[in-house]
Amino acid sequence: MTEKELLQIGKNNRRMAQLKEKYRELKYDNGIGSRTQDGMPHAQSTSNTSMNSVEEMYDVELEYKELYYKNMKLIQHARSYIETIPDWVIRLILTLKYINALPEYEVAAAIGITEQECRRILIVHFNNIF
């Protein structure tokens, strides 16, 4: 498994978060820009059900599901790859950095090594593999 494939997990997670937020915005968009404070009663339960909005929600939901299943497959592949590594420190670094998407300084702090050592271990690992 390449480092590029491992990095794709974090990218997919960020994209899924964006899609989830976009879906939420589309779902709760009532078609009114901002609430006017004019003292008159306005219906709160009206929602925008135009076909464009519904189609866009469907597209976002479909893209999210596809990305979710691709990412789950990628995570399973990454976990099986990481389990084959005999050194527990490297396994822990790879899991925290690529599957949990933690930055290197947090990975180093969690393990109890310096950030430079963490970076060096990753460089040596990927240079030896590829």
Short mmCIF file of C-alpha atoms in Angstrom, two decimals:
data_model
loop_
_atom_site.label_atom_id
_atom_site.label_comp_id
_atom_site.label_asym_id
_atom_site.label_seq_id
_atom_site.Cartn_x
_atom_site.Cartn_y
_atom_site.Cartn_z
CA MET A 1 0.00 0.00 0.00
CA THR A 2 1.43 3.36 -0.99
CA GLU A 3 1.56 6.52 1.07
CA LYS A 4 -0.69 8.17 -1.51
CA GLU A 5 -3.39 5.56 -0.87
CA LEU A 6 -3.05 6.05 2.87
CA LEU A 7 -3.33 9.84 2.49
CA GLN A 8 -6.49 9.36 0.42
CA ILE A 9 -8.32 8.19 3.57
CA GLY A 10 -7.97 11.61 5.20
CA LYS A 11 -8.93 13.38 1.97
CA ASN A 12 -12.04 11.23 1.70
CA ASN A 13 -12.97 11.98 5.31
CA ARG A 14 -12.69 15.73 4.70
CA ARG A 15 -14.75 15.48 1.51
CA MET A 16 -17.43 13.45 3.31
CA ALA A 17 -17.63 16.13 6.01
CA GLN A 18 -18.12 18.77 3.30
CA LEU A 19 -20.84 16.71 1.63
CA LYS A 20 -22.58 16.13 4.94
CA GLU A 21 -22.61 19.88 5.63
CA LYS A 22 -23.86 20.65 2.11
CA TYR A 23 -26.64 18.08 2.48
CA ARG A 24 -27.65 19.57 5.81
CA GLU A 25 -27.76 23.06 4.30
CA LEU A 26 -29.87 21.86 1.38
CA LYS A 27 -32.22 19.92 3.62
CA TYR A 28 -32.92 22.83 5.94
CA ASP A 29 -32.92 25.58 3.30
CA ASN A 30 -36.41 27.01 3.15
CA GLY A 31 -35.78 29.20 0.14
CA ILE A 32 -35.80 32.42 2.15
CA GLY A 33 -32.48 34.23 2.34
CA SER A 34 -32.69 35.74 5.78
CA ARG A 35 -35.47 36.17 8.26
CA THR A 36 -37.01 39.57 8.20
CA GLN A 37 -37.77 41.22 11.49
CA ASP A 38 -40.85 43.15 10.45
CA GLY A 39 -43.18 42.05 13.24
CA MET A 40 -45.42 40.08 10.91
CA PRO A 41 -45.98 36.36 11.39
CA HIS A 42 -44.19 34.10 8.93
CA ALA A 43 -44.64 30.37 8.45
CA GLN A 44 -41.74 28.45 9.96
CA SER A 45 -42.48 25.06 8.46
CA THR A 46 -42.29 25.99 4.80
CA SER A 47 -39.50 24.29 2.95
CA ASN A 48 -38.01 24.60 -0.48
CA THR A 49 -39.14 21.55 -2.45
CA SER A 50 -38.16 22.67 -5.91
CA MET A 51 -36.88 19.86 -8.10
CA ASN A 52 -33.45 21.46 -8.39
CA SER A 53 -33.02 21.34 -4.64
CA VAL A 54 -34.31 17.77 -4.39
CA GLU A 55 -32.09 16.62 -7.25
CA GLU A 56 -29.07 18.32 -5.74
CA MET A 57 -29.78 16.70 -2.36
CA TYR A 58 -30.03 13.32 -4.07
CA ASP A 59 -26.75 13.89 -5.94
CA VAL A 60 -24.98 14.92 -2.73
CA GLU A 61 -26.38 11.91 -0.89
CA LEU A 62 -25.34 9.56 -3.69
CA GLU A 63 -21.82 11.00 -3.85
CA TYR A 64 -21.52 10.71 -0.06
CA LYS A 65 -22.58 7.05 -0.08
CA GLU A 66 -20.19 6.16 -2.90
CA LEU A 67 -17.32 7.93 -1.17
CA TYR A 68 -18.22 6.31 2.16
CA TYR A 69 -18.06 2.78 0.72
CA LYS A 70 -14.84 3.49 -1.17
CA ASN A 71 -13.30 4.89 2.00
CA MET A 72 -14.42 1.91 4.09
CA LYS A 73 -12.80 -0.42 1.57
CA LEU A 74 -9.63 1.66 1.62
CA ILE A 75 -9.56 1.67 5.43
CA GLN A 76 -9.99 -2.12 5.53
CA HIS A 77 -7.14 -2.52 3.05
CA ALA A 78 -4.97 -0.12 5.08
CA ARG A 79 -5.72 -1.95 8.34
CA SER A 80 -4.80 -5.30 6.82
CA TYR A 81 -1.57 -3.77 5.47
CA ILE A 82 -0.71 -2.20 8.83
CA GLU A 83 -1.34 -5.48 10.67
CA THR A 84 1.39 -7.16 8.60
CA ILE A 85 4.06 -4.79 9.92
CA PRO A 86 6.00 -6.44 12.77
CA ASP A 87 7.09 -3.24 14.58
CA TRP A 88 4.36 -1.96 16.90
CA VAL A 89 5.67 1.62 16.79
CA ILE A 90 5.36 1.81 13.01
CA ARG A 91 1.91 0.19 13.18
CA LEU A 92 0.81 2.77 15.74
CA ILE A 93 2.25 5.70 13.76
CA LEU A 94 0.58 4.56 10.53
CA THR A 95 -2.75 4.00 12.25
CA LEU A 96 -2.78 7.35 14.02
CA LYS A 97 -1.48 9.36 11.07
CA TYR A 98 -3.37 7.83 8.17
CA ILE A 99 -6.48 6.12 9.52
CA ASN A 100 -7.21 8.56 12.36
CA ALA A 101 -5.81 11.49 10.30
CA LEU A 102 -3.89 13.03 13.19
CA PRO A 103 -1.10 15.51 12.42
CA GLU A 104 2.47 14.33 13.03
CA TYR A 105 2.94 16.37 16.20
CA GLU A 106 -0.13 14.71 17.79
CA VAL A 107 1.03 11.27 16.68
CA ALA A 108 4.46 11.91 18.19
CA ALA A 109 2.94 13.17 21.44
CA ALA A 110 0.63 10.15 21.69
CA ILE A 111 3.55 7.74 21.29
CA GLY A 112 6.04 9.71 23.33
CA ILE A 113 8.61 10.49 20.65
CA THR A 114 9.64 13.72 18.98
CA GLU A 115 8.03 14.94 15.80
CA GLN A 116 11.34 14.59 13.95
CA GLU A 117 11.63 10.94 15.03
CA CYS A 118 8.08 10.31 13.87
CA ARG A 119 8.80 11.88 10.48
CA ARG A 120 12.08 9.93 10.18
CA ILE A 121 10.34 6.63 10.95
CA LEU A 122 7.77 7.30 8.23
CA ILE A 123 10.42 8.27 5.69
CA VAL A 124 12.51 5.18 6.44
CA HIS A 125 9.43 2.94 6.30
CA PHE A 126 8.22 4.20 2.93
CA ASN A 127 11.74 4.29 1.45
CA ASN A 128 12.28 0.65 2.44
CA ILE A 129 8.92 -0.47 1.08
CA PHE A 130 9.03 1.27 -2.29
#
